Coordinates of C-alpha atoms and ligand atoms in Angstrom, one line a residue:
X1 CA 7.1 83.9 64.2
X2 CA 8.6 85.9 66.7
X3 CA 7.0 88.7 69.1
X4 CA 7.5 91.3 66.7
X5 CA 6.2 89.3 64.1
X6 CA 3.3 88.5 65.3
X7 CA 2.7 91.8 66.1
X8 CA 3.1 93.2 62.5
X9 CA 0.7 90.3 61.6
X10 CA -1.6 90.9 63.8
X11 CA -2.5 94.6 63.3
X12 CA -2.8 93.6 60.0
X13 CA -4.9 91.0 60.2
X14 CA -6.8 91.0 63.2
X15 CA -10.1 93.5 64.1
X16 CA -8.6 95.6 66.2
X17 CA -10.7 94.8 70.0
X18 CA -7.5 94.4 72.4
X19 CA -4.2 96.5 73.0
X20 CA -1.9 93.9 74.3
X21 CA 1.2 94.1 76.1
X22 CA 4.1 93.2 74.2
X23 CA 5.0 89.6 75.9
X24 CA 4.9 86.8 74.5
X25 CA 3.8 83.7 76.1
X26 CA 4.6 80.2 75.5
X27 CA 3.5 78.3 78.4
X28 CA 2.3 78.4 82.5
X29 CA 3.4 76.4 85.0
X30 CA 1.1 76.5 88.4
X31 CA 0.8 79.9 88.8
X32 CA 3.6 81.5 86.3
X33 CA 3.3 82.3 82.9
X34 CA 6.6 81.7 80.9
X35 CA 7.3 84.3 77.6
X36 CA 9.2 83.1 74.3
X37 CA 12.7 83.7 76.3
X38 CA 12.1 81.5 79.0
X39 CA 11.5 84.5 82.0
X40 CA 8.8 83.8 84.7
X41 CA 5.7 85.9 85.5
X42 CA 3.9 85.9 88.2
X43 CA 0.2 85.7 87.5
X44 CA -1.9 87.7 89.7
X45 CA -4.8 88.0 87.4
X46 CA -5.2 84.7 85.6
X47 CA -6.2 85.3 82.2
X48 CA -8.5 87.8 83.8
X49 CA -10.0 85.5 86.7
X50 CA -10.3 82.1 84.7
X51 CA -7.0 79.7 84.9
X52 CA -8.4 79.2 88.4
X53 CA -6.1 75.7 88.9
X54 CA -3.1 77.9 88.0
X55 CA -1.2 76.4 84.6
X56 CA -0.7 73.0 83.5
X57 CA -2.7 71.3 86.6
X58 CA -2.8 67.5 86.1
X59 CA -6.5 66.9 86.9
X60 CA -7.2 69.4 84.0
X61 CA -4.9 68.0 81.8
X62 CA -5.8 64.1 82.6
X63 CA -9.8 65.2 82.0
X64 CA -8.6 66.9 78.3
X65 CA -6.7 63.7 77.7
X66 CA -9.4 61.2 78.7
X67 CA -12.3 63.5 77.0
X68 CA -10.3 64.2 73.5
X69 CA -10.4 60.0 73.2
X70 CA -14.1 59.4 73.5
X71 CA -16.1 62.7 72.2
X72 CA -15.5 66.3 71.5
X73 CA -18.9 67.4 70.1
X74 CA -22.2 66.1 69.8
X75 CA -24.7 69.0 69.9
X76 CA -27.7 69.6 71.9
X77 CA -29.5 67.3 69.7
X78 CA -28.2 64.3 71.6
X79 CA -27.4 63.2 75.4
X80 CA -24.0 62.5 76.5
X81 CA -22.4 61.9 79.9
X82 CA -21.3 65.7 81.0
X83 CA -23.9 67.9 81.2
X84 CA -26.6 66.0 83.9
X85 CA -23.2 65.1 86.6
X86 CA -21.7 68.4 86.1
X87 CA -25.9 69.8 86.1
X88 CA -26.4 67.6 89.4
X89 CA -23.1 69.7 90.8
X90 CA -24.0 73.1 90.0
X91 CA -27.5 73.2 91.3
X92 CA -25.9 72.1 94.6
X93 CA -23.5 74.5 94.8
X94 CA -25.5 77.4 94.0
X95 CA -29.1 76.2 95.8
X96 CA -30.6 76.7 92.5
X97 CA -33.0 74.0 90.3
X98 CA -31.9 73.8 86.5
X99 CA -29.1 75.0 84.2
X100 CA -28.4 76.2 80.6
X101 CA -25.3 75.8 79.5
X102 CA -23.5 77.8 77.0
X103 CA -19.8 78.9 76.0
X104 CA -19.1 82.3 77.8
X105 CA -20.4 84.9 80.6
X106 CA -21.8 87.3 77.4
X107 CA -23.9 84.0 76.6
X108 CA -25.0 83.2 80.2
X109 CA -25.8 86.8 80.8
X110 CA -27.8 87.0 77.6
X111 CA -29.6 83.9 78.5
X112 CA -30.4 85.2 82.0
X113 CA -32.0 88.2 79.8
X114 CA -34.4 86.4 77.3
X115 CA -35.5 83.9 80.4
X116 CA -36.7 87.0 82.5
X117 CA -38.3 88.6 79.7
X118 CA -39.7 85.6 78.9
X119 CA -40.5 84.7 82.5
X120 CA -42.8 87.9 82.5
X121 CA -44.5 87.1 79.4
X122 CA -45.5 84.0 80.8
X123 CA -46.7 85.7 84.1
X124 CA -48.8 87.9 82.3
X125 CA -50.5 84.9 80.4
X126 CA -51.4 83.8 83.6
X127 CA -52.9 86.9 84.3
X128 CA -49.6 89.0 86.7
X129 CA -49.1 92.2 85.9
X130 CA -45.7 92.6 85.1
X131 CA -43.6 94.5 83.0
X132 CA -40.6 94.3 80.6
X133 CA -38.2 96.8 82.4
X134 CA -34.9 95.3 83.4
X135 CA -32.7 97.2 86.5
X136 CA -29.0 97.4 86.2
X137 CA -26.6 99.1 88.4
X138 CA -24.3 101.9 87.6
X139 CA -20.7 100.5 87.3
X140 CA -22.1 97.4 86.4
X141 CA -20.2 94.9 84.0
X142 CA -22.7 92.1 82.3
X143 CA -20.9 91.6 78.5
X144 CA -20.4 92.4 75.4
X145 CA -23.7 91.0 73.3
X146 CA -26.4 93.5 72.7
X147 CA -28.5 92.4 75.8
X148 CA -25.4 92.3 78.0
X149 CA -24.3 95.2 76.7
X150 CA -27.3 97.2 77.4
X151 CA -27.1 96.4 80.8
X152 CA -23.6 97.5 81.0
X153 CA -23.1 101.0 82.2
X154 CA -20.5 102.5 81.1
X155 CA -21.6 105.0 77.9
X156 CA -18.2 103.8 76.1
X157 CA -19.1 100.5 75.4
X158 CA -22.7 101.2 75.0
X159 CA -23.3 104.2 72.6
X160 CA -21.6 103.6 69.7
X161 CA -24.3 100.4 69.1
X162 CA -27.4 102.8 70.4
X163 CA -30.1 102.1 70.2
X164 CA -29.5 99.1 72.4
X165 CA -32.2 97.3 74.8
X166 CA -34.8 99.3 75.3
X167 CA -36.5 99.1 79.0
X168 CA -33.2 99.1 80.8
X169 CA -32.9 101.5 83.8
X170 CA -29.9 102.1 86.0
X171 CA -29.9 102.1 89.5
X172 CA -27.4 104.2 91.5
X173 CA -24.9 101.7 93.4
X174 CA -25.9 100.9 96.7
X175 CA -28.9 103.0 96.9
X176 CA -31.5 101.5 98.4
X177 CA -33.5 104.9 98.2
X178 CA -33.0 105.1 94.3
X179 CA -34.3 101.3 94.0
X180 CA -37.1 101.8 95.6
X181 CA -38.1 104.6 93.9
X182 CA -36.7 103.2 90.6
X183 CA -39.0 99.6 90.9
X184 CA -42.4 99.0 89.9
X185 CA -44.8 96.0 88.6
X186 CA -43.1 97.3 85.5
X187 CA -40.0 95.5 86.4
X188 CA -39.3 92.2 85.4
X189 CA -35.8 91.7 86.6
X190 CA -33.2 93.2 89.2
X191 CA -29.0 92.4 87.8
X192 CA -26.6 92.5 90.2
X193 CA -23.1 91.6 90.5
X194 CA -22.9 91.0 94.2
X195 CA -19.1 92.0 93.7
X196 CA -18.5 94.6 91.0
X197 CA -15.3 93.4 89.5
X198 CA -15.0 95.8 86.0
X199 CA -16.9 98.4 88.2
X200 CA -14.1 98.4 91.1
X201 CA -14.2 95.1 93.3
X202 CA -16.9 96.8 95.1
X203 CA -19.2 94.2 97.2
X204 CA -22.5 95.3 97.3
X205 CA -24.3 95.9 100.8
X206 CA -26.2 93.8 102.2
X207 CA -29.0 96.5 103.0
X208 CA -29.4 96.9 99.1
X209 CA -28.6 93.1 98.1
X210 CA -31.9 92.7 100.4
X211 CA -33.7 95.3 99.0
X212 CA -33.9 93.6 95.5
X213 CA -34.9 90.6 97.1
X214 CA -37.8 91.5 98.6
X215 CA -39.1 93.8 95.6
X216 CA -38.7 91.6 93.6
X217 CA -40.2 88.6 95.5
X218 CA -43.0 90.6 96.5
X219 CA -43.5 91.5 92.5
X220 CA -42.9 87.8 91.1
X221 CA -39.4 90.0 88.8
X222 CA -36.8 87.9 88.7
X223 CA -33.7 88.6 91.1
X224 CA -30.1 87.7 88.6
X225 CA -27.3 87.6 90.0
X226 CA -24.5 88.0 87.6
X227 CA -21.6 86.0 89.1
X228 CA -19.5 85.3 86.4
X229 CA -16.1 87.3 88.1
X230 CA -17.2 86.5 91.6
X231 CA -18.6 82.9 91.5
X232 CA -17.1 79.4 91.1
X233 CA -15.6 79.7 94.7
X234 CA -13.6 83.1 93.7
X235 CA -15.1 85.0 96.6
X236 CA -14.3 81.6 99.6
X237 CA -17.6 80.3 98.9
X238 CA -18.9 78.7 95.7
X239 CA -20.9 82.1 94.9
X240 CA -21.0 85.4 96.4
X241 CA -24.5 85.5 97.2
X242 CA -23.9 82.9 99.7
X243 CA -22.2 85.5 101.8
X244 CA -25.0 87.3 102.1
X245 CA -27.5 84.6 103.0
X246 CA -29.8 85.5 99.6
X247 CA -30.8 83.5 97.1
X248 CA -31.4 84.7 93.9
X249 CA -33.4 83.4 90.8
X250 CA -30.8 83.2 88.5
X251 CA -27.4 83.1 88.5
X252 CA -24.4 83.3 85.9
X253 CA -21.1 81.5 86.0
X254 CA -18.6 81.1 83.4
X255 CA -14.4 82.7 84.0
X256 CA -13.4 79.6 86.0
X257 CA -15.4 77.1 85.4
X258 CA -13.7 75.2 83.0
X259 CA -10.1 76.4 84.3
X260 CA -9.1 77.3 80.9
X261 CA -11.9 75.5 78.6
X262 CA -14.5 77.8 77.5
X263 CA -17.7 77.2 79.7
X264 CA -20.9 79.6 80.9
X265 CA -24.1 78.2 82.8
X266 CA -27.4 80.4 83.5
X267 CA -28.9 78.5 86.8
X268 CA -32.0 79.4 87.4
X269 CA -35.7 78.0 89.5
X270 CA -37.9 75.6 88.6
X271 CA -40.4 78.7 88.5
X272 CA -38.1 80.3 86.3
X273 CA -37.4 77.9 84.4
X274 CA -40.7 77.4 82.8
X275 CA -40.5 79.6 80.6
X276 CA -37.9 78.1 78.5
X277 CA -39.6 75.6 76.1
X278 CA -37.3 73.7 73.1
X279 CA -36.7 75.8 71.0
X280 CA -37.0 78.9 72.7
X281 CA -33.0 79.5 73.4
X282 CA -30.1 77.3 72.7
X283 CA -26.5 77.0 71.3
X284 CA -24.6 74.5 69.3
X285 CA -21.3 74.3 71.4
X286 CA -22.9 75.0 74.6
X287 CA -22.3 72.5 77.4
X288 CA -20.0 70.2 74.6
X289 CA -18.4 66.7 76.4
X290 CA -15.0 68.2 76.6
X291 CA -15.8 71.7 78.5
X292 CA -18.2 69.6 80.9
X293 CA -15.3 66.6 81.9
X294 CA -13.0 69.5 82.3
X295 CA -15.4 71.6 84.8
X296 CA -16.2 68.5 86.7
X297 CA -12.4 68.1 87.1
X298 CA -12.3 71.5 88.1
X299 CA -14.9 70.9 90.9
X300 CA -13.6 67.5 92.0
X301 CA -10.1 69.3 92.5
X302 CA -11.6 72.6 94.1
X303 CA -13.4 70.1 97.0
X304 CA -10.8 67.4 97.0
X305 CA -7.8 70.1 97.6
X306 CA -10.6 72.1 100.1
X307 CA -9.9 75.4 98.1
X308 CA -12.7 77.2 99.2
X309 CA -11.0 77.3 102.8
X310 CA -7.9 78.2 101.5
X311 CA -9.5 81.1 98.7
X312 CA -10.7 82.1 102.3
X313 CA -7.5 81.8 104.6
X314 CA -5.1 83.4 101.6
X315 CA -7.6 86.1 100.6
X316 CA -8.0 87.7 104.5
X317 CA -4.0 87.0 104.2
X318 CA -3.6 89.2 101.0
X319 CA -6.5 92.0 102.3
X320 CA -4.3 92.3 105.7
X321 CA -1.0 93.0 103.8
X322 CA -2.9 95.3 101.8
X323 CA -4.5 97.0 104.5
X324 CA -0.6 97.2 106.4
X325 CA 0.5 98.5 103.3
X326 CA -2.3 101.1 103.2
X327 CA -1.3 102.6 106.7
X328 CA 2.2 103.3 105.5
X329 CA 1.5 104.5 101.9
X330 CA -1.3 107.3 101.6
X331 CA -1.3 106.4 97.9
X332 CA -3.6 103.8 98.5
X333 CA -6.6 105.0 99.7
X334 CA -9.0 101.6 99.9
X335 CA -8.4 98.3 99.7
X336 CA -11.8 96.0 98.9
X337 CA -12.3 92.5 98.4
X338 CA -14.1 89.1 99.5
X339 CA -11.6 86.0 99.2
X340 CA -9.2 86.2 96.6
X341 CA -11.1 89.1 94.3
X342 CA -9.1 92.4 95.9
X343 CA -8.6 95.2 94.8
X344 CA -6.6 98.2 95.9
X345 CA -7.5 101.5 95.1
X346 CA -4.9 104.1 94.0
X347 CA -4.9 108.1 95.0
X348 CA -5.0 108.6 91.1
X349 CA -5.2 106.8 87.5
X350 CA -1.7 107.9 86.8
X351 CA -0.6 106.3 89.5
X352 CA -2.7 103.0 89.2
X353 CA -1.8 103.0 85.6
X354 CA 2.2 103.5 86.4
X355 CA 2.2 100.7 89.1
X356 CA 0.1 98.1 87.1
X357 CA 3.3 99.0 84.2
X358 CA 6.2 98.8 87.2
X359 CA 4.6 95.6 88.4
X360 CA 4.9 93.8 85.5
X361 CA 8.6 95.2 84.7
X362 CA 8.6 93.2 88.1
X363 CA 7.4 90.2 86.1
X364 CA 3.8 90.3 88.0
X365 CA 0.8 90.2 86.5
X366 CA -2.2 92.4 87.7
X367 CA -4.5 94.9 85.7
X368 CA -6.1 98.4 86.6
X369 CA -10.1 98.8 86.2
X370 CA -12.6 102.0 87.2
X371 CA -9.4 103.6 86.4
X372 CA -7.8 104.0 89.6
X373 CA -8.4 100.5 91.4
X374 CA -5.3 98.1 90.8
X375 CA -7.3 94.7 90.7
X376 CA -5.6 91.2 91.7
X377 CA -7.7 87.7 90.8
X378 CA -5.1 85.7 91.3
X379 CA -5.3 81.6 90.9
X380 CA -7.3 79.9 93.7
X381 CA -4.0 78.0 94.5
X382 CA -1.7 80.7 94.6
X383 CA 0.4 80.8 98.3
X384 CA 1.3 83.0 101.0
X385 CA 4.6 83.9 98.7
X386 CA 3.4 84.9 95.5
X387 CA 1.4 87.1 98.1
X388 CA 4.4 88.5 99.9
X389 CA 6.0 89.0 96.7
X390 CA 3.0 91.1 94.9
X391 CA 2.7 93.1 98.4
X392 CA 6.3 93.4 98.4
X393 CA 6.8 94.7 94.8
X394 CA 3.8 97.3 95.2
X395 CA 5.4 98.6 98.3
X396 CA 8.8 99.3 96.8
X397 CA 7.1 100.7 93.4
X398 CA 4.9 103.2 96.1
X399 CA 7.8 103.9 97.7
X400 CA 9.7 105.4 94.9
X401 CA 6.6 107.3 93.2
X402 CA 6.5 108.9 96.6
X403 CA 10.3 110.0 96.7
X404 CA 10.4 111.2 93.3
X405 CA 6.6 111.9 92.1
X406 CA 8.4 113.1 89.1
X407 CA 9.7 109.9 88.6
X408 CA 9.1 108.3 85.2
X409 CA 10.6 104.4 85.5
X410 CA 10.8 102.7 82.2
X411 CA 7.9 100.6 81.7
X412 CA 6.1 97.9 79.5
X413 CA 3.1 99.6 77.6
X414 CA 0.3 98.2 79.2
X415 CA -3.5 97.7 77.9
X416 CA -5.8 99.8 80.5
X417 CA -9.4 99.9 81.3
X418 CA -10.2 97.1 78.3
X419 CA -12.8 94.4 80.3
X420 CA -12.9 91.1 79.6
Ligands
LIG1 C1 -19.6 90.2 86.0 C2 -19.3 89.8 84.5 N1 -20.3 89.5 83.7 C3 -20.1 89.2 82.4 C4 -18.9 89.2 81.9 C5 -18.7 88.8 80.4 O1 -18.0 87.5 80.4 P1 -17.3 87.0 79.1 O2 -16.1 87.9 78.9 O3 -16.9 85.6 79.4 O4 -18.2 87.1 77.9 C6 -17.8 89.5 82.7 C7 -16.4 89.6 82.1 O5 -15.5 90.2 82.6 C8 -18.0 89.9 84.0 O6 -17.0 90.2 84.8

């Protein structure tokens, strides 16, 4: 079938979740993208923050080989050799005790849910007071399950399922006041994504990051740290928390962790953790042989190939070119960002909307989210020239809407404000 095929088919045949842009694609290569007529794109935004080895990366491809001989699936019902190495890895990178593992950041999220309300059920056996209220922030992205979902603020994707959660509060962003006020011994868990990436890349400070520490370690609430955009190195360092010298309860990973292959993992305490008991939670695909071998591939590449240093060196690259670029176009009125999660936000959504369309008539990838921010998670192994050559196509594309605002260039429809 060709593109226009496929298109016909689909809006036929599939629920209708997505707009996609009309491109095709057939394969990547490192960090391009190839469509059915053989042009390049540059990927700034792998498959929104996953293909984190680029395309086609041998380790990945020699660990799906190797895997797809021995075992595929087995279940949770029996041991195989994946899940206590890449365990054992995780809990070091992160500082944290035990992991679930599970298929997708919705799933990890959702687990990260059910173990702090089970967590406080379990205190107050013992004899805590503590409640069932969980604290989310506004702009806050956690998935699209109704747990997740109820702890994701924006009213679109929440109020067509109402009623969801009940006991969900929001907190305003960065307001250490509101939290304050906003906690009690009701509360039984703080979320935060210590970089909001559907909310804006916006880090959060480290005043109110703190803040929810101490409340809840005073309280015995769990702190979660929802890391599944900013985590797996994305940031320079294996999770964003760690630039902020806090350790949280629980975490959730999942976008890059398998470079491609479906993977999520809630990490949590030992103290936490007891509150899980067989039974309790579980999946049937979660943490499968394949997904694990593929992660731990991941993870040997990531340290052998030192990527965190260079997610570091290329990111403060990529924020100083933005930053340059800012001083000559008055379009872009911030740029934000912590390694190689940066975004670049636009005087308006017309605007953000118009270049995210122009750039990929440019054949480069990005995508627009909180409307006006134009947001770039490109491949951890992406160079100082597919840098220079985003930087260089969003100045020309500023350029031009500032001499002729009327402008009106022909563009590629493009799919805006849809999270992943
Ligand atoms: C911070 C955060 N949490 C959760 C999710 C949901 O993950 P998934 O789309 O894999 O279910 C996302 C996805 O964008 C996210 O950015």
């Amino acid at each position: 079938m060709n593109l226009n095929e496929i298109r016909e088919a689909e809006s036929q045949l599939l629920v209708h979740t997505y707009e996609r842009s009309p491109i095709l694609f057939v394969r990547g290569d490192g960090v391009h993208l190839y469509d059915e007529n053989g042009t390049a794109y540059l990927d700034m935004l792998s498959g929104i923050g996953v293909s984190a080895l680029g395309y086609g990366h041998p380790a990945i491809q020699a660990a799906i080989d190797a895997q797809s001989r021995k075992l595929l699936h087995i279940s949770n019902l029996f041991y195989h050799e994946g899940q206590a190495e890449l365990a054992a890895r995780l809990t070091k990178m992160t500082g944290l005790d035990r992991v679930f593992f599970c298929n997708s950041g919705t799933e990890a999220f959702e687990a990260a849910l059910k173990l702090a309300r089970a967590h406080a059920a379990l205190l107050r056996s013992e004899g805590r007071k503590i409640g069932t209220k969980i604290l989310a922030l506004e702009h806050s992205f956690h998935g699209r399950s109704m747990g997740a979902v109820s702890t994701t603020h924006k009213l679109k994707y929440r109020e067509p399922f109402a009623p969801t959660m009940p006991d969900v509060e929001f907190v305003r962003f960065d307001d250490v006041a509101d939290l304050e006020a906003k906690f009690s011994d009701d509360v039984c868990a703080i979320c935060i994504e210590p970089v909001q990436g559907e909310g804006g890349i916006r880090p959060v400070s480290k005043e109110f990051f703190a803040a929810a520490r101490r409340l809840t370690a005073q309280s015995g609430a769990l702190l979660i740290a929802d890391e599944i955009q900013s985590g797996m190195g994305r940031t320079g360092k294996w999770c964003a928390y760690q630039h902020y010298g806090i350790l949280p309860d629980i975490t959730t990973l999942a976008k890059p962790l398998g470079g491609g292959i479906p993977i999520g993992a809630m990490l949590c305490t030992n103290e936490a953790a007891r509150a899980f008991t067989p039974g309790l939670h579980g999946t049937t695909f979660g943490g499968g042989p394949l997904a694990c071998a593929v992660a731990i591939a991941v993870i040997d590449t990531m340290e052998r190939d030192n990527l965190l240093a260079h997610i570091q060196e290329i990111g403060k690259y990529f924020l100083d070119q933005l930053n340059a670029l800012a001083v000559r176009h008055a379009a872009i009125v911030d740029v934000r960002g912590l390694g190689l999660m940066v975004g670049a936000e636009l005087s308006s959504a017309d605007l953000a909307k118009s270049a995210v369309a122009e750039m990929m008539d440019r054949h480069i990838l990005i995508n627009r989210t909180s409307e006006t921010v134009l947001r770039f998670l490109p491949p951890f192994v992406i160079g100082r020239e597919h840098v220079d050559e985003t930087v260089r196509a969003l100045d020309e594309i500023l350029s031009s809407a500032t001499a002729s605002a009327t402008s009106t260039a022909t563009t590629i429809p493009v799919p805006q404000g849809v999270s992943g």
